[in-house]
Every structure is written in structure tokens, then in C-alpha cells.
Coordinates of C-alpha atoms in Angstrom, one line a residue:
M1 CA 66.1 11.2 51.5
P2 CA 65.9 14.4 49.5
T3 CA 65.6 14.3 45.6
P4 CA 65.2 17.0 43.0
E5 CA 61.5 16.1 43.0
Q6 CA 61.3 16.2 46.6
P7 CA 64.0 18.6 48.3
S8 CA 64.8 19.0 51.9
L9 CA 63.2 22.0 53.7
I10 CA 65.8 24.2 55.3
V11 CA 65.5 24.3 59.1
R12 CA 66.3 27.9 60.2
Q13 CA 65.1 27.1 63.7
K14 CA 63.7 24.1 65.5
S15 CA 61.8 25.8 68.3
P16 CA 59.7 27.3 67.4
E17 CA 59.6 26.3 64.1
N18 CA 61.0 28.2 61.3
I19 CA 61.4 26.3 58.2
E20 CA 62.0 27.3 54.6
F21 CA 61.6 26.0 51.1
P22 CA 64.8 25.8 49.2
F23 CA 64.4 28.2 46.4
A24 CA 67.5 26.7 44.3
S25 CA 65.1 23.7 43.9
L26 CA 62.1 25.6 42.6
S27 CA 61.0 24.1 39.1
D28 CA 57.4 25.2 39.0
W29 CA 55.2 28.2 40.3
L30 CA 53.3 25.7 42.5
I31 CA 54.9 24.4 45.8
P32 CA 53.5 21.3 47.2
T33 CA 51.7 21.6 50.7
E34 CA 54.4 19.3 52.4
L35 CA 57.1 21.8 51.2
F36 CA 55.5 25.0 52.1
F37 CA 57.1 27.1 54.7
V38 CA 56.5 27.0 58.3
R39 CA 57.0 30.2 60.4
N40 CA 56.3 30.3 64.2
H41 CA 57.0 33.2 66.6
F42 CA 56.1 31.3 69.6
P43 CA 56.2 27.5 70.7
S44 CA 53.3 25.3 69.5
P45 CA 51.1 24.8 72.5
D46 CA 50.5 21.0 73.8
L47 CA 47.0 20.4 73.0
D48 CA 44.7 17.2 73.4
A49 CA 42.6 17.1 70.3
R50 CA 39.7 15.7 72.4
D51 CA 39.5 18.8 74.6
W52 CA 40.5 21.5 72.3
R53 CA 37.8 24.0 71.1
L54 CA 37.8 26.9 68.6
R55 CA 35.3 29.7 69.7
V56 CA 34.4 32.3 67.4
G57 CA 32.9 35.1 69.1
G58 CA 33.2 39.2 69.1
A59 CA 31.8 40.9 66.2
V60 CA 30.0 38.2 64.8
E61 CA 26.4 37.6 64.0
R62 CA 26.3 34.3 66.0
P63 CA 29.2 33.0 68.1
I64 CA 30.0 29.5 67.8
E65 CA 32.3 26.9 69.3
L66 CA 33.6 24.0 67.1
D67 CA 35.7 20.8 68.0
L68 CA 38.3 19.4 65.7
D69 CA 36.2 16.7 64.4
S70 CA 33.5 19.2 63.6
I71 CA 36.1 21.2 61.7
K72 CA 37.4 18.1 59.9
A73 CA 33.8 17.3 58.7
M74 CA 33.4 20.5 57.0
R75 CA 33.4 20.7 53.4
S76 CA 37.1 21.5 52.0
T77 CA 38.0 23.8 48.9
T78 CA 41.4 23.6 47.0
F79 CA 42.7 26.7 45.2
T80 CA 45.9 28.3 44.2
A81 CA 46.9 31.5 45.9
V82 CA 50.2 33.4 46.3
V83 CA 51.6 33.6 49.7
E84 CA 55.1 34.6 50.7
C85 CA 56.7 34.8 54.2
A86 CA 57.5 38.3 55.0
G87 CA 60.9 37.1 56.2
N88 CA 62.1 35.9 52.8
G89 CA 65.4 37.4 51.9
R90 CA 66.4 38.3 55.4
V91 CA 69.2 35.9 55.4
Y92 CA 71.0 37.5 52.5

């Protein structure tokens, strides 16, 4: 159930996902991760996490291939950044 502290996201399109933060409920300059906008131009692929691999190649010194567990095991960093969806305002 939406509350002033946890408003409902606005679903503009279900597939591919196009979900917006309800700006009318903005009360701080930080938006929690779970309320961050989602914008996809194509459907999400159906992947099996056990078989999925990320390959980094091309203009790199050392090509690398990582599985999901390897990525999750990496050190994480939290920081504040300004990001805005380029489509904001298109419905106005």
C-alpha cells in the first residue's frame, strides 16, 4: 500500500518496463533505490543465473569473463549521483 514515505511508482508501460518516480511526492533530494526509475527499450531476456556470463573484451588490456557469483562477491561502493531519465517530461 503506498504511503507518503513509500509512494507507488508510475507504470507507464509493463513490457518493456517503463516505470517512473511520482515527482509530486518528492520530499528530499535523494530518491531511494527501490523508487528509482526503470526504463527499458526492449524486453528483458529470460536468463539462467547459473549459466549467465559477462564478457569484457575489445579495447581492454585483459579480456575477462565473470559469472554472477563473481560479480556479487566484488566489493561494492555507495555514492550519491545525479541521474535523470532523458524521457522525463515527455508526457507533459
